mmCIF file of C-alpha atoms and ligand atoms in Angstrom:
data_model
loop_
_atom_site.group_PDB
_atom_site.id
_atom_site.type_symbol
_atom_site.label_atom_id
_atom_site.label_comp_id
_atom_site.label_asym_id
_atom_site.label_seq_id
_atom_site.Cartn_x
_atom_site.Cartn_y
_atom_site.Cartn_z
ATOM 1 C CA MET L 1 126.722 -132.362 -125.774
ATOM 2 C CA PRO L 2 126.652 -134.836 -128.667
ATOM 3 C CA GLN L 3 123.208 -135.019 -130.255
ATOM 4 C CA ASP L 4 121.468 -138.328 -130.893
ATOM 5 C CA TYR L 5 119.898 -137.126 -134.128
ATOM 6 C CA PRO L 6 120.741 -134.777 -137.006
ATOM 7 C CA PRO L 7 119.149 -131.307 -136.787
ATOM 8 C CA GLY L 8 115.381 -131.386 -137.082
ATOM 9 C CA ARG L 9 115.259 -135.199 -137.012
ATOM 10 C CA GLY L 10 114.180 -137.470 -134.160
ATOM 11 C CA ARG L 11 110.896 -138.524 -132.575
ATOM 12 C CA VAL L 12 107.876 -138.121 -134.876
ATOM 13 C CA ARG L 13 104.157 -138.204 -134.087
ATOM 14 C CA LEU L 14 101.729 -137.944 -136.946
ATOM 15 C CA GLU L 15 98.380 -139.192 -138.147
ATOM 16 C CA ALA L 16 97.981 -140.583 -141.661
ATOM 17 C CA ALA L 17 94.369 -141.008 -142.851
ATOM 18 C CA GLY L 18 93.291 -141.482 -139.235
ATOM 19 C CA ILE L 19 96.105 -143.908 -138.341
ATOM 20 C CA PRO L 20 98.493 -142.579 -135.686
ATOM 21 C CA ILE L 21 102.159 -143.394 -136.274
ATOM 22 C CA GLU L 22 104.839 -142.503 -133.749
ATOM 23 C CA GLY L 23 108.518 -143.306 -133.807
ATOM 24 C CA VAL L 24 111.892 -142.528 -135.249
ATOM 25 C CA SER L 25 113.323 -143.414 -138.639
ATOM 26 C CA ILE L 26 116.740 -142.426 -139.862
ATOM 27 C CA ALA L 27 118.511 -144.691 -142.372
ATOM 28 C CA GLY L 28 121.418 -146.627 -140.950
ATOM 29 C CA HIS L 29 120.690 -145.213 -137.513
ATOM 30 C CA GLU L 30 117.370 -146.262 -136.037
ATOM 31 C CA SER L 31 113.818 -147.148 -137.096
ATOM 32 C CA PHE L 32 110.740 -148.011 -135.095
ATOM 33 C CA TYR L 33 107.069 -147.111 -135.544
ATOM 34 C CA LYS L 34 104.371 -147.459 -132.919
ATOM 35 C CA LEU L 35 100.980 -148.217 -134.485
ATOM 36 C CA PRO L 36 98.694 -148.187 -131.422
ATOM 37 C CA THR L 37 95.403 -148.578 -133.335
ATOM 38 C CA LEU L 38 96.885 -151.545 -135.221
ATOM 39 C CA ARG L 39 98.248 -152.969 -131.947
ATOM 40 C CA THR L 40 101.688 -153.384 -133.451
ATOM 41 C CA LEU L 41 105.210 -152.100 -133.218
ATOM 42 C CA LEU L 42 107.046 -152.063 -136.535
ATOM 43 C CA GLU L 43 110.799 -152.613 -136.078
ATOM 44 C CA PHE L 44 112.906 -151.950 -133.024
ATOM 45 C CA GLY L 45 116.085 -150.264 -134.174
ATOM 46 C CA ARG L 46 116.111 -149.053 -130.622
ATOM 47 C CA ALA L 47 113.711 -150.003 -127.831
ATOM 48 C CA PRO L 48 112.813 -146.885 -125.833
ATOM 49 C CA GLU L 49 110.614 -147.312 -122.780
ATOM 50 C CA ASP L 50 107.320 -146.662 -124.561
ATOM 51 C CA VAL L 51 107.689 -149.593 -127.014
ATOM 52 C CA VAL L 52 108.291 -152.272 -124.397
ATOM 53 C CA GLY L 53 104.544 -152.778 -123.834
ATOM 54 C CA PHE L 54 103.823 -153.853 -127.443
ATOM 55 C CA SER L 55 103.235 -157.601 -127.563
ATOM 56 C CA THR L 56 103.201 -157.791 -131.373
ATOM 57 C CA VAL L 57 106.298 -156.662 -133.241
ATOM 58 C CA CYS L 58 106.892 -156.918 -136.988
ATOM 59 C CA VAL L 59 110.523 -156.760 -138.086
ATOM 60 C CA SER L 60 111.170 -156.336 -141.814
ATOM 61 C CA HIS L 61 114.833 -157.419 -141.879
ATOM 62 C CA GLY L 62 117.927 -157.947 -139.791
ATOM 63 C CA HIS L 63 119.808 -154.681 -140.404
ATOM 64 C CA LEU L 64 120.523 -153.408 -136.953
ATOM 65 C CA ASP L 65 118.999 -149.983 -137.534
ATOM 66 C CA HIS L 66 115.741 -152.021 -137.523
ATOM 67 C CA ALA L 67 116.579 -154.810 -135.089
ATOM 68 C CA ALA L 68 119.192 -153.748 -132.534
ATOM 69 C CA GLY L 69 116.549 -153.072 -129.883
ATOM 70 C CA PHE L 70 115.439 -156.718 -129.880
ATOM 71 C CA ALA L 71 117.599 -157.904 -126.973
ATOM 72 C CA HIS L 72 116.852 -154.786 -124.957
ATOM 73 C CA PHE L 73 113.120 -155.211 -125.611
ATOM 74 C CA ALA L 74 113.186 -158.898 -124.601
ATOM 75 C CA SER L 75 115.201 -158.267 -121.451
ATOM 76 C CA ARG L 76 113.061 -155.394 -120.238
ATOM 77 C CA ARG L 77 109.793 -157.215 -120.891
ATOM 78 C CA ARG L 78 111.144 -160.043 -118.746
ATOM 79 C CA LEU L 79 112.042 -157.585 -115.993
ATOM 80 C CA ALA L 80 108.547 -156.077 -116.117
ATOM 81 C CA GLU L 81 107.080 -159.623 -116.108
ATOM 82 C CA LEU L 82 105.058 -158.931 -119.242
ATOM 83 C CA PRO L 83 103.415 -161.826 -121.087
ATOM 84 C CA THR L 84 104.964 -163.459 -124.163
ATOM 85 C CA ALA L 85 105.532 -161.093 -127.073
ATOM 86 C CA ARG L 86 105.281 -162.277 -130.659
ATOM 87 C CA VAL L 87 108.052 -161.054 -132.914
ATOM 88 C CA TYR L 88 107.602 -161.631 -136.657
ATOM 89 C CA VAL L 89 110.854 -161.802 -138.621
ATOM 90 C CA PRO L 90 111.653 -162.926 -142.198
ATOM 91 C CA ASP L 91 111.653 -166.714 -142.423
ATOM 92 C CA GLU L 92 115.276 -166.889 -143.669
ATOM 93 C CA ALA L 93 116.455 -164.763 -140.737
ATOM 94 C CA ALA L 94 114.459 -166.538 -138.013
ATOM 95 C CA LEU L 95 117.215 -168.972 -136.997
ATOM 96 C CA LEU L 96 119.706 -166.120 -136.533
ATOM 97 C CA PHE L 97 117.211 -164.189 -134.405
ATOM 98 C CA GLU L 98 116.699 -167.371 -132.333
ATOM 99 C CA GLN L 99 120.451 -167.802 -131.874
ATOM 100 C CA TRP L 100 120.886 -164.155 -130.944
ATOM 101 C CA ILE L 101 118.145 -164.210 -128.326
ATOM 102 C CA ASP L 102 119.430 -167.553 -127.063
ATOM 103 C CA ALA L 103 122.910 -166.055 -126.556
ATOM 104 C CA CYS L 104 121.369 -163.120 -124.672
ATOM 105 C CA GLN L 105 119.375 -165.480 -122.445
ATOM 106 C CA LYS L 106 122.585 -167.358 -121.632
ATOM 107 C CA LEU L 107 124.446 -164.115 -120.897
ATOM 108 C CA GLU L 108 121.702 -163.101 -118.499
ATOM 109 C CA ALA L 109 120.943 -166.628 -117.236
ATOM 110 C CA ILE L 110 117.213 -165.980 -117.596
ATOM 111 C CA GLU L 111 114.522 -166.944 -120.043
ATOM 112 C CA TYR L 112 112.679 -164.344 -122.061
ATOM 113 C CA ALA L 113 109.004 -164.508 -122.908
ATOM 114 C CA ILE L 114 109.499 -164.070 -126.642
ATOM 115 C CA GLU L 115 108.054 -166.083 -129.490
ATOM 116 C CA ILE L 116 109.911 -165.623 -132.772
ATOM 117 C CA VAL L 117 107.513 -166.219 -135.665
ATOM 118 C CA PRO L 118 109.012 -166.855 -139.132
ATOM 119 C CA ALA L 119 107.126 -164.686 -141.636
ATOM 120 C CA ARG L 120 106.681 -165.757 -145.252
ATOM 121 C CA PRO L 121 104.980 -163.715 -147.985
ATOM 122 C CA GLY L 122 101.294 -164.657 -148.101
ATOM 123 C CA ASP L 123 101.033 -165.595 -144.405
ATOM 124 C CA ARG L 124 97.966 -164.148 -142.709
ATOM 125 C CA VAL L 125 97.494 -163.576 -138.996
ATOM 126 C CA ARG L 126 94.390 -162.365 -137.206
ATOM 127 C CA LEU L 127 95.367 -159.638 -134.729
ATOM 128 C CA ARG L 128 91.830 -158.781 -133.696
ATOM 129 C CA ASN L 129 88.378 -159.783 -134.950
ATOM 130 C CA ASP L 130 88.427 -156.882 -137.366
ATOM 131 C CA LEU L 131 92.166 -156.648 -138.051
ATOM 132 C CA GLU L 132 94.459 -158.899 -140.085
ATOM 133 C CA LEU L 133 98.161 -158.874 -140.781
ATOM 134 C CA THR L 134 99.418 -160.153 -144.148
ATOM 135 C CA VAL L 135 103.091 -160.752 -144.868
ATOM 136 C CA LEU L 136 104.257 -159.114 -148.106
ATOM 137 C CA PRO L 137 107.345 -159.843 -150.207
ATOM 138 C CA GLY L 138 110.385 -157.639 -149.652
ATOM 139 C CA ARG L 139 113.280 -156.488 -151.860
ATOM 140 C CA HIS L 140 116.474 -155.507 -150.064
ATOM 141 C CA ARG L 141 120.087 -156.592 -149.595
ATOM 142 C CA VAL L 142 119.255 -159.127 -146.875
ATOM 143 C CA PRO L 143 116.150 -161.321 -146.394
ATOM 144 C CA THR L 144 113.244 -158.915 -145.996
ATOM 145 C CA VAL L 145 109.467 -159.061 -145.750
ATOM 146 C CA GLY L 146 106.820 -156.354 -145.710
ATOM 147 C CA TYR L 147 103.603 -156.153 -143.723
ATOM 148 C CA LEU L 148 100.045 -155.174 -144.592
ATOM 149 C CA PHE L 149 97.329 -154.386 -142.049
ATOM 150 C CA SER L 150 93.750 -154.857 -143.240
ATOM 151 C CA GLU L 151 90.452 -154.090 -141.633
ATOM 152 C CA ILE L 152 88.045 -157.014 -141.975
ATOM 153 C CA ARG L 153 84.353 -156.269 -142.225
ATOM 154 C CA HIS L 154 81.473 -158.682 -142.529
ATOM 155 C CA LYS L 155 78.770 -157.169 -144.679
ATOM 156 C CA LEU L 156 75.293 -158.498 -145.313
ATOM 157 C CA ARG L 157 75.238 -160.297 -148.676
ATOM 158 C CA ASP L 158 73.750 -158.060 -151.383
ATOM 159 C CA GLU L 159 70.873 -160.440 -152.159
ATOM 160 C CA LEU L 160 69.711 -160.206 -148.518
ATOM 161 C CA ALA L 161 69.358 -156.424 -148.549
ATOM 162 C CA GLY L 162 65.806 -155.408 -147.609
ATOM 163 C CA ILE L 163 64.986 -158.748 -145.975
ATOM 164 C CA ASP L 164 63.540 -158.619 -142.475
ATOM 165 C CA GLY L 165 66.010 -158.874 -139.554
ATOM 166 C CA SER L 166 64.267 -161.838 -137.952
ATOM 167 C CA GLU L 167 64.322 -163.693 -141.280
ATOM 168 C CA ILE L 168 68.085 -163.072 -141.582
ATOM 169 C CA ALA L 169 68.599 -164.273 -138.001
ATOM 170 C CA ALA L 170 66.642 -167.431 -138.811
ATOM 171 C CA ARG L 171 68.711 -168.076 -141.918
ATOM 172 C CA ARG L 172 71.921 -167.534 -139.978
ATOM 173 C CA ALA L 173 70.689 -169.946 -137.282
ATOM 174 C CA SER L 174 70.023 -172.569 -139.950
ATOM 175 C CA GLY L 175 73.647 -172.341 -141.035
ATOM 176 C CA GLU L 176 73.285 -170.094 -144.070
ATOM 177 C CA GLU L 177 76.168 -167.699 -144.752
ATOM 178 C CA VAL L 178 74.443 -164.316 -144.538
ATOM 179 C CA THR L 179 77.504 -162.089 -144.694
ATOM 180 C CA ARG L 180 80.392 -161.643 -147.064
ATOM 181 C CA ARG L 181 83.891 -160.675 -146.048
ATOM 182 C CA GLU L 182 85.347 -157.349 -147.058
ATOM 183 C CA ASP L 183 89.072 -156.574 -146.706
ATOM 184 C CA ILE L 184 90.081 -152.942 -146.448
ATOM 185 C CA PRO L 185 93.837 -152.526 -146.859
ATOM 186 C CA LEU L 186 94.705 -149.906 -144.241
ATOM 187 C CA LEU L 187 98.480 -149.644 -144.130
ATOM 188 C CA ALA L 188 101.355 -151.323 -145.960
ATOM 189 C CA TYR L 189 105.017 -151.193 -145.030
ATOM 190 C CA PRO L 190 107.559 -152.950 -147.252
ATOM 191 C CA GLY L 191 110.545 -152.285 -144.958
ATOM 192 C CA ASP L 192 113.792 -151.167 -146.555
ATOM 193 C CA CYS L 193 113.524 -151.791 -150.270
ATOM 194 C CA SER L 194 114.805 -151.073 -153.734
ATOM 195 C CA ALA L 195 112.533 -149.887 -156.552
ATOM 196 C CA GLU L 196 112.049 -153.559 -157.521
ATOM 197 C CA ILE L 197 109.443 -153.686 -154.759
ATOM 198 C CA PHE L 198 106.898 -151.904 -156.964
ATOM 199 C CA ASP L 199 106.809 -154.860 -159.395
ATOM 200 C CA ALA L 200 107.133 -157.486 -156.665
ATOM 201 C CA CYS L 201 104.281 -156.037 -154.616
ATOM 202 C CA PRO L 202 101.941 -153.808 -156.672
ATOM 203 C CA GLU L 203 99.326 -153.857 -153.878
ATOM 204 C CA LEU L 204 101.465 -151.175 -152.230
ATOM 205 C CA PHE L 205 99.868 -148.647 -154.577
ATOM 206 C CA ARG L 206 96.362 -149.405 -153.331
ATOM 207 C CA THR L 207 96.462 -149.287 -149.531
ATOM 208 C CA ARG L 208 94.920 -146.385 -147.629
ATOM 209 C CA VAL L 209 98.311 -145.529 -146.130
ATOM 210 C CA LEU L 210 101.668 -146.516 -147.563
ATOM 211 C CA LEU L 211 104.636 -146.205 -145.227
ATOM 212 C CA LEU L 212 107.483 -146.142 -147.711
ATOM 213 C CA GLU L 213 111.170 -145.649 -147.280
ATOM 214 C CA CYS L 214 112.818 -142.947 -149.361
ATOM 215 C CA SER L 215 116.371 -143.097 -148.080
ATOM 216 C CA PHE L 216 117.912 -140.936 -150.775
ATOM 217 C CA LEU L 217 116.889 -137.650 -152.337
ATOM 218 C CA ALA L 218 119.926 -135.929 -153.814
ATOM 219 C CA GLU L 219 120.955 -136.398 -157.408
ATOM 220 C CA ASP L 220 124.452 -137.567 -156.500
ATOM 221 C CA ASP L 221 123.007 -140.259 -154.186
ATOM 222 C CA ARG L 222 121.431 -142.222 -157.049
ATOM 223 C CA ALA L 223 124.274 -144.756 -157.264
ATOM 224 C CA ARG L 224 124.281 -145.128 -153.492
ATOM 225 C CA ALA L 225 120.543 -145.922 -153.486
ATOM 226 C CA LYS L 226 121.089 -148.629 -156.109
ATOM 227 C CA ASP L 227 124.139 -150.120 -154.358
ATOM 228 C CA TYR L 228 122.384 -150.399 -151.018
ATOM 229 C CA ALA L 229 118.959 -151.415 -152.410
ATOM 230 C CA HIS L 230 117.079 -148.361 -151.209
ATOM 231 C CA ILE L 231 114.426 -146.121 -152.764
ATOM 232 C CA HIS L 232 115.572 -142.842 -154.278
ATOM 233 C CA LEU L 233 113.117 -139.986 -154.766
ATOM 234 C CA ASP L 234 113.519 -140.496 -158.535
ATOM 235 C CA ASP L 235 111.954 -143.965 -158.172
ATOM 236 C CA ILE L 236 108.830 -142.321 -156.744
ATOM 237 C CA LEU L 237 108.757 -139.564 -159.372
ATOM 238 C CA ALA L 238 108.969 -142.206 -162.117
ATOM 239 C CA ARG L 239 105.756 -143.803 -160.773
ATOM 240 C CA ALA L 240 103.997 -140.704 -159.452
ATOM 241 C CA ASP L 241 100.758 -141.470 -161.322
ATOM 242 C CA ARG L 242 100.463 -145.007 -159.900
ATOM 243 C CA PHE L 243 100.004 -144.208 -156.207
ATOM 244 C CA GLU L 244 96.303 -144.537 -155.357
ATOM 245 C CA ASN L 245 96.965 -144.237 -151.609
ATOM 246 C CA GLU L 246 95.190 -141.638 -149.517
ATOM 247 C CA VAL L 247 98.496 -140.829 -147.823
ATOM 248 C CA VAL L 248 102.059 -141.852 -148.655
ATOM 249 C CA VAL L 249 104.264 -141.424 -145.608
ATOM 250 C CA LEU L 250 107.855 -141.134 -146.769
ATOM 251 C CA THR L 251 110.387 -142.250 -144.216
ATOM 252 C CA HIS L 252 113.885 -143.626 -143.470
ATOM 253 C CA PHE L 253 115.643 -140.589 -144.973
ATOM 254 C CA SER L 254 119.425 -140.767 -144.813
ATOM 255 C CA GLN L 255 121.091 -139.093 -141.863
ATOM 256 C CA ARG L 256 122.962 -136.979 -144.429
ATOM 257 C CA TYR L 257 119.874 -134.783 -144.836
ATOM 258 C CA GLY L 258 118.444 -132.233 -142.424
ATOM 259 C CA ALA L 259 114.674 -131.795 -142.094
ATOM 260 C CA GLU L 260 114.520 -128.610 -144.211
ATOM 261 C CA GLU L 261 116.562 -130.167 -146.971
ATOM 262 C CA ILE L 262 114.145 -133.111 -147.057
ATOM 263 C CA ARG L 263 111.031 -130.898 -147.206
ATOM 264 C CA GLU L 264 112.604 -128.845 -149.972
ATOM 265 C CA ALA L 265 113.513 -131.947 -152.028
ATOM 266 C CA LEU L 266 109.981 -133.398 -151.745
ATOM 267 C CA ARG L 267 108.463 -130.255 -153.292
ATOM 268 C CA VAL L 268 109.289 -131.631 -156.757
ATOM 269 C CA ILE L 269 106.669 -134.392 -156.383
ATOM 270 C CA PRO L 270 103.888 -133.405 -158.805
ATOM 271 C CA GLU L 271 100.194 -133.097 -157.977
ATOM 272 C CA PRO L 272 97.945 -134.860 -157.302
ATOM 273 C CA LEU L 273 100.476 -137.050 -155.481
ATOM 274 C CA GLY L 274 102.343 -134.121 -153.923
ATOM 275 C CA ARG L 275 99.577 -133.142 -151.526
ATOM 276 C CA ARG L 276 99.186 -136.749 -150.323
ATOM 277 C CA ILE L 277 102.850 -137.040 -149.323
ATOM 278 C CA LEU L 278 103.614 -136.821 -145.620
ATOM 279 C CA PRO L 279 107.285 -136.858 -144.642
ATOM 280 C CA PHE L 280 108.013 -138.784 -141.438
ATOM 281 C CA LEU L 281 109.644 -135.805 -139.746
ATOM 282 C CA PRO L 282 109.104 -134.079 -136.397
HETATM 283 ZN ZN1 ZN E 1 117.223 -149.266 -142.559
HETATM 284 ZN ZN1 ZN E 2 118.235 -152.157 -144.379
#
């Protein structure tokens, strides 16, 4: 029987700093990540049954290992009569996604409940009262954006600390702003990217969880990483002291590597970063 995945690769379920992430990511093959607590599906390189229920999807770029599941997703949501799903795609790729889905609708002679939303760096979307999505810049061979999920808290303004609750309620009722907004960057995902991303988007170093591709590990894959605008392990080693993240989930490893080979290669990452690295492996 032919196997879908290289040995030791395939479906992954893990928790990074309290954030569950489930999916598959193999470079050039298939990537998708379910983020149930962030109410979002990242990518749909394939659309297995358990991703069809997500009504918010963030796609980083048009490479089909990240996007091929789109038509399948749209068609099956229609079949299940699910409400409109919002699919964020890079602004420059939005028209092509529209044309693709339009062709599929014509092939099937039905209309999908899909809203394609062009994403531009800096855009902010409220996903829930306490959860915001920010579009980040991307750096890859085709138009790409990244995504940042932030928890939004409203804290009592410092100068009101110690004041009686009824007094605060009265001030609020009179229109005074009694709280200040606090953004907690929970998880960032820059999509497929070259090492240029670290200068283009330095906030990656400061999120609680960073979901970062590391397609290539081997020494003789350095040129390949550069040619295809992907991260090589060396790019991470060169910046090892800059990652302030609680957890760095490394993902999107090439299908050339087996799971053991990947774990072995990551052992060279020095402390204190080494212990905060979590490979996206089963
Ligand atoms: Zn990819
Ligand atoms: Zn790509």
